[in-house]
Amino acid sequence: EQTFNDLRSKIAAKFSDVYLRFDNGELVIGSNNADVIVGTTTDSSNFAAITGMHSDENKNSRSSRALYCVNNDSKVMTSGLFVRGNVSAGTFKVGNATITIDNNTTLDDIISQINYNDDSNATAFWDSIDGKFVIKSKATGASMINIEAGTSNFTDIMGMTFVEDGTKRMNISAQTLGQNARFSINGTNFTSVSNTVTSDISRIEGVTINLKDISKDETVTLTIEKDKETVATAISDIVDAYNELIENIDKEVSRGGNLSGESTLKLIRNQIRSLMTGSLSNTGTYKNLSSIGIGLSAASSGNIRTDNIHQLIFDKDKFVNAFSDDLTSVKKLLVGTEDSKGILTQVEDVLEQALGGVSGYFASAEKSYAKKISKLDDKIDRANKAVDRYKARLEAKFKSMDMIISKFQNQYSSFLG
């Protein structure tokens, strides 16, 4: 429970010429008349060790670092908490985020407001060693953080802003900026704020370079080649998706299927199937998918099934060879050019037209089914009402008949009497 003031009083009671004070946060115990040493090997308290007391150039005993009573749970508006003065309630800005301070706001609260707000574009923490509130930019490179003093003086107390000629200004010297990446490619020097260097900086089209380490005065060889494996995997996925699509459509439009009468869906299936098994004339070396390894399963003595005659198979080796042999022709066949669309581009057009939000096949079919359901609901409603009316008529006739039978029975009884 003791404070430094209590310690100062105890020292003054023992030594009239020894003082205790703070110099920029560092604890100094000294004397104008003698050298001062704090701590012995027989100490029962770890005070000297925990503060790092040592002799300075003036033969005083000084702590090895600044000592502060601030921690993350400290309420920032507590009186006497900071050397530069007391923090006032209000707001300030970090990036585009507005940070709010009131009587109950702790350092942790301010840190959370900064760290969990994307508009701040920064992270913050309390440096308990140096007794500083640190804000770091999330942007890489030599990026300055926008810090604006608001209705609270928090940024002034933390040394992040100051007043000059009656105007609040950001203290640039209080910010430690990162460094931009500097590198050269074939003798040409480049600078990037990020370690991820894209083609708009390096001018190497289609290539992103990730700088992993410092290689000063060291040549790094970067080999760039076409990624055949990734392209082959993508084509394999397309073949699998096509086979699944055709299988599902065939199942639904077959006799007895849920969509057996949907001629438009059959037409879409036939269009896609025709494109995937057809040929193009202006693509150079390769004119159909079969020539690059995407073809129908060939019949053989060991394969006499008829339920998979429209399924495609993918020959990866054949595709990779074609890709390496004439990439331009493969690209024209699959994707096409500005003047002529490739097979996959044409398939995409068919699918997009079918899946169109307003006029596409599925949207139109859904509207049609909705109308039919609505008409059936109306018909059922009318039928139910007719049944109710018929039931009411029968009940009325039954009541009348019941009354007549009752009269007959009464008359019969009277007759017998």
Short mmCIF file of C-alpha atoms in Angstrom, two decimals, residues 6-395:
data_model
loop_
_atom_site.label_atom_id
_atom_site.label_comp_id
_atom_site.label_asym_id
_atom_site.label_seq_id
_atom_site.Cartn_x
_atom_site.Cartn_y
_atom_site.Cartn_z
CA ASP A 6 5.97 7.26 1.64
CA LEU A 7 9.41 6.00 0.59
CA ARG A 8 10.66 9.58 0.19
CA SER A 9 9.53 10.39 3.74
CA LYS A 10 11.22 7.29 5.15
CA ILE A 11 14.52 8.13 3.42
CA ALA A 12 14.33 11.78 4.58
CA ALA A 13 13.82 10.57 8.15
CA LYS A 14 17.03 8.52 7.97
CA PHE A 15 19.20 10.81 5.80
CA SER A 16 18.65 14.55 5.78
CA ASP A 17 20.80 15.06 2.66
CA VAL A 18 19.35 12.22 0.48
CA TYR A 19 16.50 12.95 -1.93
CA LEU A 20 14.12 10.86 -4.05
CA ARG A 21 12.74 12.25 -7.31
CA PHE A 22 11.71 11.23 -10.83
CA ASP A 23 13.59 12.28 -13.97
CA ASN A 24 11.52 11.61 -17.15
CA GLY A 25 9.92 8.69 -15.38
CA GLU A 26 13.20 7.24 -14.07
CA LEU A 27 13.55 6.96 -10.30
CA VAL A 28 16.60 8.81 -8.92
CA ILE A 29 17.85 8.48 -5.32
CA GLY A 30 20.80 10.80 -4.78
CA SER A 31 22.65 13.30 -2.62
CA ASN A 32 24.54 16.55 -3.15
CA ASN A 33 27.14 15.52 -0.55
CA ALA A 34 27.91 11.83 -1.15
CA ASP A 35 27.65 8.92 -3.56
CA VAL A 36 24.47 6.89 -3.14
CA ILE A 37 24.18 3.12 -3.50
CA VAL A 38 20.80 1.38 -3.18
CA GLY A 39 20.57 -2.32 -2.28
CA THR A 40 22.79 -4.91 -0.62
CA THR A 41 23.15 -8.68 -0.77
CA THR A 42 21.19 -8.99 2.46
CA ASP A 43 18.07 -7.15 1.20
CA SER A 44 14.80 -8.86 2.16
CA SER A 45 12.89 -6.84 -0.51
CA ASN A 46 13.49 -7.06 -4.26
CA PHE A 47 12.94 -3.30 -4.69
CA ALA A 48 16.45 -2.58 -6.03
CA ALA A 49 16.36 -5.54 -8.43
CA ILE A 50 12.87 -4.92 -9.78
CA THR A 51 13.59 -1.24 -10.46
CA GLY A 52 17.08 -1.96 -11.80
CA MET A 53 18.79 0.60 -9.54
CA HIS A 54 22.38 1.34 -10.62
CA SER A 55 24.95 4.15 -10.32
CA ASP A 56 24.74 6.88 -12.99
CA GLU A 57 27.32 9.44 -14.12
CA ASN A 58 26.49 11.70 -11.12
CA LYS A 59 27.10 8.88 -8.62
CA ASN A 60 23.38 8.78 -7.89
CA SER A 61 21.34 5.58 -7.93
CA ARG A 62 18.99 5.51 -10.92
CA SER A 63 16.40 3.00 -12.16
CA SER A 64 17.26 1.20 -15.42
CA ARG A 65 13.95 2.27 -17.00
CA ALA A 66 11.10 4.64 -16.51
CA LEU A 67 8.62 3.57 -13.83
CA TYR A 68 4.90 4.18 -14.32
CA CYS A 69 1.75 3.41 -12.42
CA VAL A 70 -0.29 3.03 -15.64
CA ASN A 71 -1.56 -0.34 -16.89
CA ASN A 72 -4.26 -1.52 -19.29
CA ASP A 73 -6.96 -1.42 -16.60
CA SER A 74 -6.19 2.17 -15.60
CA LYS A 75 -9.06 4.63 -16.07
CA VAL A 76 -7.49 7.29 -18.29
CA MET A 77 -9.34 10.18 -16.62
CA THR A 78 -7.85 9.37 -13.18
CA SER A 79 -6.24 12.50 -11.76
CA GLY A 80 -2.42 12.48 -11.68
CA LEU A 81 -2.12 9.34 -13.83
CA PHE A 82 0.01 10.95 -16.57
CA VAL A 83 2.96 13.34 -16.32
CA ARG A 84 1.68 15.74 -19.01
CA GLY A 85 -1.64 16.30 -17.22
CA ASN A 86 -5.09 14.87 -16.76
CA VAL A 87 -7.11 13.43 -19.66
CA SER A 88 -10.46 15.08 -20.38
CA ALA A 89 -13.64 13.43 -21.64
CA GLY A 90 -14.50 13.67 -25.33
CA THR A 91 -13.34 12.19 -28.62
CA PHE A 92 -10.33 11.93 -30.91
CA LYS A 93 -9.71 10.26 -34.28
CA VAL A 94 -7.41 7.49 -35.46
CA GLY A 95 -7.64 7.04 -39.22
CA ASN A 96 -11.34 7.54 -39.92
CA ALA A 97 -12.46 6.02 -36.60
CA THR A 98 -13.79 8.23 -33.80
CA ILE A 99 -12.65 7.13 -30.32
CA THR A 100 -14.75 8.13 -27.29
CA ILE A 101 -13.55 8.71 -23.71
CA ASP A 102 -15.66 9.11 -20.55
CA ASN A 103 -15.13 8.75 -16.78
CA ASN A 104 -15.08 4.93 -16.93
CA THR A 105 -12.90 4.51 -20.04
CA THR A 106 -9.76 2.44 -19.48
CA LEU A 107 -6.69 2.11 -21.67
CA ASP A 108 -8.02 -1.31 -22.70
CA ASP A 109 -11.26 0.31 -23.85
CA ILE A 110 -9.38 2.76 -26.07
CA ILE A 111 -7.17 -0.02 -27.45
CA SER A 112 -10.27 -2.10 -28.30
CA GLN A 113 -11.97 0.84 -30.00
CA ILE A 114 -8.93 1.22 -32.26
CA ASN A 115 -8.08 -2.45 -32.87
CA TYR A 116 -11.62 -3.63 -33.65
CA ASN A 117 -12.60 -0.75 -35.92
CA ASP A 118 -11.68 -1.25 -39.58
CA ASP A 119 -11.91 2.51 -40.15
CA SER A 120 -8.90 3.11 -37.91
CA ASN A 121 -6.59 1.06 -40.16
CA ALA A 122 -4.31 0.77 -37.12
CA THR A 123 -3.53 -1.28 -34.02
CA ALA A 124 -2.74 0.07 -30.55
CA PHE A 125 -1.16 -1.17 -27.31
CA TRP A 126 0.24 0.21 -24.06
CA ASP A 127 4.04 -0.15 -23.82
CA SER A 128 4.49 -0.77 -20.09
CA ILE A 129 8.30 -0.72 -20.40
CA ASP A 130 8.60 2.76 -21.91
CA GLY A 131 5.25 4.03 -20.59
CA LYS A 132 3.97 4.95 -24.05
CA PHE A 133 0.68 4.57 -25.87
CA VAL A 134 1.71 3.07 -29.23
CA ILE A 135 -0.39 3.15 -32.40
CA LYS A 136 0.83 1.26 -35.47
CA SER A 137 -0.51 1.46 -39.00
CA LYS A 138 -1.96 -1.69 -40.56
CA ALA A 139 -0.70 -0.50 -43.92
CA THR A 140 2.73 -1.78 -44.86
CA GLY A 141 5.65 0.43 -45.80
CA ALA A 142 6.31 4.00 -44.70
CA SER A 143 2.64 4.75 -44.00
CA MET A 144 1.69 7.62 -41.68
CA ILE A 145 -1.28 7.20 -39.34
CA ASN A 146 -3.87 9.96 -39.32
CA ILE A 147 -4.31 11.05 -35.67
CA GLU A 148 -6.55 14.02 -34.96
CA ALA A 149 -7.12 15.69 -31.61
CA GLY A 150 -10.80 16.14 -30.86
CA THR A 151 -12.80 17.31 -27.88
CA SER A 152 -10.60 15.16 -25.60
CA ASN A 153 -6.95 16.10 -24.94
CA PHE A 154 -5.89 12.41 -24.91
CA THR A 155 -3.64 12.76 -27.99
CA ASP A 156 -1.92 15.81 -26.42
CA ILE A 157 -1.28 13.95 -23.16
CA MET A 158 0.14 10.99 -25.12
CA GLY A 159 2.40 13.30 -27.14
CA MET A 160 0.73 12.48 -30.45
CA THR A 161 -0.50 16.00 -31.14
CA PHE A 162 0.54 19.50 -30.10
CA VAL A 163 -0.54 23.10 -30.49
CA GLU A 164 1.42 25.39 -32.82
CA ASP A 165 0.33 28.94 -33.65
CA GLY A 166 -3.05 28.21 -32.11
CA THR A 167 -3.57 25.13 -34.36
CA LYS A 168 -3.61 21.49 -33.31
CA ARG A 169 -1.03 19.55 -35.32
CA MET A 170 -0.03 15.89 -35.50
CA ASN A 171 3.34 15.11 -33.93
CA ILE A 172 5.05 13.35 -36.84
CA SER A 173 8.22 12.70 -34.83
CA ALA A 174 6.18 10.59 -32.38
CA GLN A 175 5.42 8.04 -35.10
CA THR A 176 7.84 5.29 -36.09
CA LEU A 177 7.23 4.48 -39.74
CA GLY A 178 7.92 1.22 -41.50
CA GLN A 179 10.17 1.04 -44.54
CA ASN A 180 9.20 0.57 -48.14
CA ALA A 181 10.56 -2.50 -49.86
CA ARG A 182 13.46 -1.69 -52.22
CA PHE A 183 14.54 -4.17 -54.87
CA SER A 184 15.82 -4.38 -58.43
CA ILE A 185 14.81 -6.55 -61.38
CA ASN A 186 17.40 -6.98 -64.13
CA GLY A 187 19.19 -3.85 -62.93
CA THR A 188 16.07 -1.65 -62.69
CA ASN A 189 15.33 -0.33 -59.17
CA PHE A 190 11.82 -0.50 -57.74
CA THR A 191 10.08 0.59 -54.51
CA SER A 192 6.93 -0.95 -53.04
CA VAL A 193 4.96 -0.18 -49.87
CA SER A 194 4.12 -3.90 -49.67
CA ASN A 195 6.21 -7.07 -49.70
CA THR A 196 3.69 -8.41 -52.22
CA VAL A 197 4.81 -7.01 -55.55
CA THR A 198 2.22 -7.19 -58.32
CA SER A 199 2.66 -6.75 -62.05
CA ASP A 200 1.66 -3.08 -61.97
CA ILE A 201 4.95 -2.42 -60.12
CA SER A 202 7.30 -5.08 -61.48
CA ARG A 203 5.87 -4.92 -65.04
CA ILE A 204 6.05 -8.73 -65.21
CA GLU A 205 2.58 -9.53 -66.55
CA GLY A 206 0.60 -12.16 -64.65
CA VAL A 207 3.20 -12.61 -61.90
CA THR A 208 3.01 -11.66 -58.20
CA ILE A 209 6.32 -11.68 -56.29
CA ASN A 210 6.34 -12.17 -52.51
CA LEU A 211 9.47 -10.73 -50.87
CA LYS A 212 10.33 -13.04 -47.97
CA ASP A 213 13.72 -11.84 -46.72
CA ILE A 214 16.47 -9.25 -47.12
CA SER A 215 19.00 -10.22 -49.79
CA LYS A 216 21.34 -7.23 -49.87
CA ASP A 217 23.93 -7.39 -52.66
CA GLU A 218 22.75 -10.92 -53.43
CA THR A 219 21.27 -12.04 -56.74
CA VAL A 220 18.05 -14.05 -56.51
CA THR A 221 17.09 -16.10 -59.56
CA LEU A 222 13.34 -16.20 -60.20
CA THR A 223 12.11 -18.82 -62.67
CA ILE A 224 8.71 -18.18 -64.27
CA GLU A 225 6.86 -20.85 -66.25
CA LYS A 226 3.31 -21.83 -67.14
CA ASP A 227 1.44 -23.70 -64.41
CA LYS A 228 0.22 -26.71 -66.40
CA GLU A 229 -0.95 -28.64 -63.32
CA THR A 230 -3.36 -25.94 -62.15
CA VAL A 231 -4.87 -25.56 -65.63
CA ALA A 232 -5.21 -29.34 -66.02
CA THR A 233 -6.96 -29.57 -62.64
CA ALA A 234 -9.38 -26.81 -63.66
CA ILE A 235 -10.21 -28.61 -66.93
CA SER A 236 -10.74 -31.87 -65.04
CA ASP A 237 -13.19 -30.09 -62.73
CA ILE A 238 -15.08 -28.73 -65.76
CA VAL A 239 -15.37 -32.24 -67.25
CA ASP A 240 -16.68 -33.61 -63.91
CA ALA A 241 -19.21 -30.77 -63.64
CA TYR A 242 -20.39 -31.36 -67.22
CA ASN A 243 -20.89 -35.09 -66.65
CA GLU A 244 -22.85 -34.45 -63.45
CA LEU A 245 -25.04 -31.85 -65.19
CA ILE A 246 -25.86 -34.10 -68.16
CA GLU A 247 -26.55 -37.08 -65.86
CA ASN A 248 -28.97 -35.08 -63.70
CA ILE A 249 -30.82 -33.58 -66.68
CA ASP A 250 -31.11 -36.98 -68.43
CA LYS A 251 -32.57 -38.47 -65.27
CA GLU A 252 -35.19 -35.73 -64.85
CA VAL A 253 -36.31 -35.44 -68.50
CA SER A 254 -36.48 -39.21 -69.15
CA ARG A 255 -39.85 -40.95 -69.37
CA GLY A 256 -41.25 -41.06 -65.87
CA GLY A 257 -38.94 -38.27 -64.70
CA ASN A 258 -40.21 -35.19 -62.87
CA LEU A 259 -39.46 -32.95 -65.91
CA SER A 260 -40.18 -35.40 -68.73
CA GLY A 261 -42.33 -32.89 -70.57
CA GLU A 262 -39.86 -30.01 -70.45
CA SER A 263 -38.80 -29.71 -74.09
CA THR A 264 -36.88 -26.46 -73.45
CA LEU A 265 -34.68 -28.14 -70.84
CA LYS A 266 -33.98 -30.94 -73.31
CA LEU A 267 -33.01 -28.33 -75.90
CA ILE A 268 -30.56 -26.67 -73.44
CA ARG A 269 -29.03 -30.09 -72.70
CA ASN A 270 -28.63 -30.83 -76.41
CA GLN A 271 -27.06 -27.41 -77.06
CA ILE A 272 -24.44 -27.94 -74.35
CA ARG A 273 -23.76 -31.51 -75.45
CA SER A 274 -23.41 -30.42 -79.09
CA LEU A 275 -20.94 -27.66 -78.19
CA MET A 276 -18.77 -29.93 -76.02
CA THR A 277 -18.54 -32.61 -78.72
CA GLY A 278 -18.46 -30.29 -81.74
CA SER A 279 -15.64 -28.59 -83.64
CA LEU A 280 -14.46 -25.06 -84.49
CA SER A 281 -12.75 -24.17 -87.76
CA ASN A 282 -10.57 -21.16 -86.93
CA THR A 283 -8.60 -22.35 -83.90
CA GLY A 284 -5.42 -23.54 -85.53
CA THR A 285 -3.88 -26.89 -84.59
CA TYR A 286 -6.67 -28.10 -82.32
CA LYS A 287 -10.25 -27.88 -83.56
CA ASN A 288 -12.25 -29.91 -81.02
CA LEU A 289 -12.01 -30.92 -77.37
CA SER A 290 -11.22 -34.51 -78.26
CA SER A 291 -7.96 -33.37 -79.86
CA ILE A 292 -6.76 -31.97 -76.50
CA GLY A 293 -7.84 -34.90 -74.34
CA ILE A 294 -11.53 -34.20 -73.62
CA GLY A 295 -13.63 -36.76 -75.44
CA LEU A 296 -16.37 -39.35 -75.26
CA SER A 297 -15.62 -42.74 -73.82
CA ALA A 298 -14.64 -45.10 -76.64
CA ALA A 299 -16.56 -48.35 -76.94
CA SER A 300 -14.58 -51.55 -76.51
CA SER A 301 -15.05 -55.20 -75.70
CA GLY A 302 -14.54 -54.34 -72.05
CA ASN A 303 -16.90 -51.36 -72.10
CA ILE A 304 -20.34 -52.18 -73.53
CA ARG A 305 -22.38 -49.93 -71.23
CA THR A 306 -24.92 -47.67 -72.91
CA ASP A 307 -25.90 -45.50 -69.94
CA ASN A 308 -22.69 -43.44 -70.13
CA ILE A 309 -22.32 -42.89 -73.86
CA HIS A 310 -22.64 -39.12 -73.40
CA GLN A 311 -20.13 -38.90 -70.55
CA LEU A 312 -16.80 -37.16 -71.22
CA ILE A 313 -13.43 -38.45 -70.10
CA PHE A 314 -10.28 -36.39 -69.50
CA ASP A 315 -6.84 -37.49 -70.69
CA LYS A 316 -4.50 -35.31 -68.61
CA ASP A 317 -1.30 -36.29 -70.44
CA LYS A 318 -2.84 -35.53 -73.82
CA PHE A 319 -4.06 -32.15 -72.56
CA VAL A 320 -0.68 -31.21 -71.06
CA ASN A 321 1.06 -32.13 -74.32
CA ALA A 322 -1.35 -29.96 -76.30
CA PHE A 323 -0.96 -27.13 -73.78
CA SER A 324 2.83 -27.25 -74.17
CA ASP A 325 2.75 -27.75 -77.94
CA ASP A 326 0.41 -24.91 -79.00
CA LEU A 327 -1.00 -22.84 -76.15
CA THR A 328 -2.47 -20.27 -78.53
CA SER A 329 -4.57 -22.89 -80.31
CA VAL A 330 -5.74 -24.42 -77.01
CA LYS A 331 -6.73 -20.96 -75.77
CA LYS A 332 -8.65 -20.20 -78.98
CA LEU A 333 -10.45 -23.55 -78.74
CA LEU A 334 -11.45 -23.18 -75.07
CA VAL A 335 -11.88 -19.44 -74.57
CA GLY A 336 -11.72 -17.89 -78.00
CA THR A 337 -10.75 -14.39 -79.11
CA GLU A 338 -12.47 -11.01 -79.31
CA ASP A 339 -13.86 -11.96 -82.73
CA SER A 340 -14.67 -15.62 -82.15
CA LYS A 341 -15.84 -17.35 -78.97
CA GLY A 342 -14.33 -20.64 -77.81
CA ILE A 343 -16.29 -23.74 -76.82
CA LEU A 344 -16.34 -23.09 -73.07
CA THR A 345 -17.31 -19.45 -73.63
CA GLN A 346 -20.24 -20.55 -75.80
CA VAL A 347 -21.32 -23.07 -73.14
CA GLU A 348 -21.14 -20.27 -70.59
CA ASP A 349 -23.44 -18.13 -72.76
CA VAL A 350 -26.01 -20.96 -72.96
CA LEU A 351 -25.94 -21.48 -69.20
CA GLU A 352 -26.15 -17.77 -68.40
CA GLN A 353 -29.14 -17.41 -70.71
CA ALA A 354 -30.84 -20.38 -69.04
CA LEU A 355 -30.07 -19.06 -65.56
CA GLY A 356 -31.06 -15.47 -66.35
CA GLY A 357 -32.89 -13.83 -63.46
CA VAL A 358 -35.91 -12.53 -65.43
CA SER A 359 -36.19 -14.18 -68.85
CA GLY A 360 -34.11 -17.33 -68.31
CA TYR A 361 -35.56 -20.81 -68.66
CA PHE A 362 -35.68 -21.57 -64.95
CA ALA A 363 -37.21 -18.20 -64.04
CA SER A 364 -39.86 -18.64 -66.77
CA ALA A 365 -40.56 -22.23 -65.74
CA GLU A 366 -40.90 -21.18 -62.13
CA LYS A 367 -43.43 -18.50 -63.10
CA SER A 368 -45.33 -21.01 -65.22
CA TYR A 369 -45.50 -23.56 -62.40
CA ALA A 370 -46.53 -20.82 -59.99
CA LYS A 371 -49.45 -19.90 -62.27
CA LYS A 372 -50.50 -23.54 -62.58
CA ILE A 373 -50.33 -23.98 -58.82
CA SER A 374 -52.38 -20.81 -58.35
CA LYS A 375 -55.03 -22.06 -60.81
CA LEU A 376 -55.15 -25.46 -59.07
CA ASP A 377 -55.50 -23.72 -55.71
CA ASP A 378 -58.41 -21.67 -57.10
CA LYS A 379 -60.00 -24.82 -58.55
CA ILE A 380 -59.61 -26.66 -55.25
CA ASP A 381 -61.07 -23.67 -53.41
CA ARG A 382 -64.08 -23.57 -55.74
CA ALA A 383 -64.57 -27.34 -55.41
CA ASN A 384 -64.42 -27.11 -51.60
CA LYS A 385 -67.02 -24.35 -51.65
CA ALA A 386 -69.25 -26.42 -53.95
CA VAL A 387 -68.92 -29.41 -51.62
CA ASP A 388 -69.82 -27.19 -48.67
CA ARG A 389 -72.93 -25.93 -50.52
CA TYR A 390 -73.95 -29.46 -51.51
CA LYS A 391 -73.39 -30.62 -47.94
CA ALA A 392 -75.59 -27.77 -46.68
CA ARG A 393 -78.38 -28.76 -49.11
CA LEU A 394 -78.19 -32.40 -48.02
CA GLU A 395 -78.25 -31.42 -44.37
#
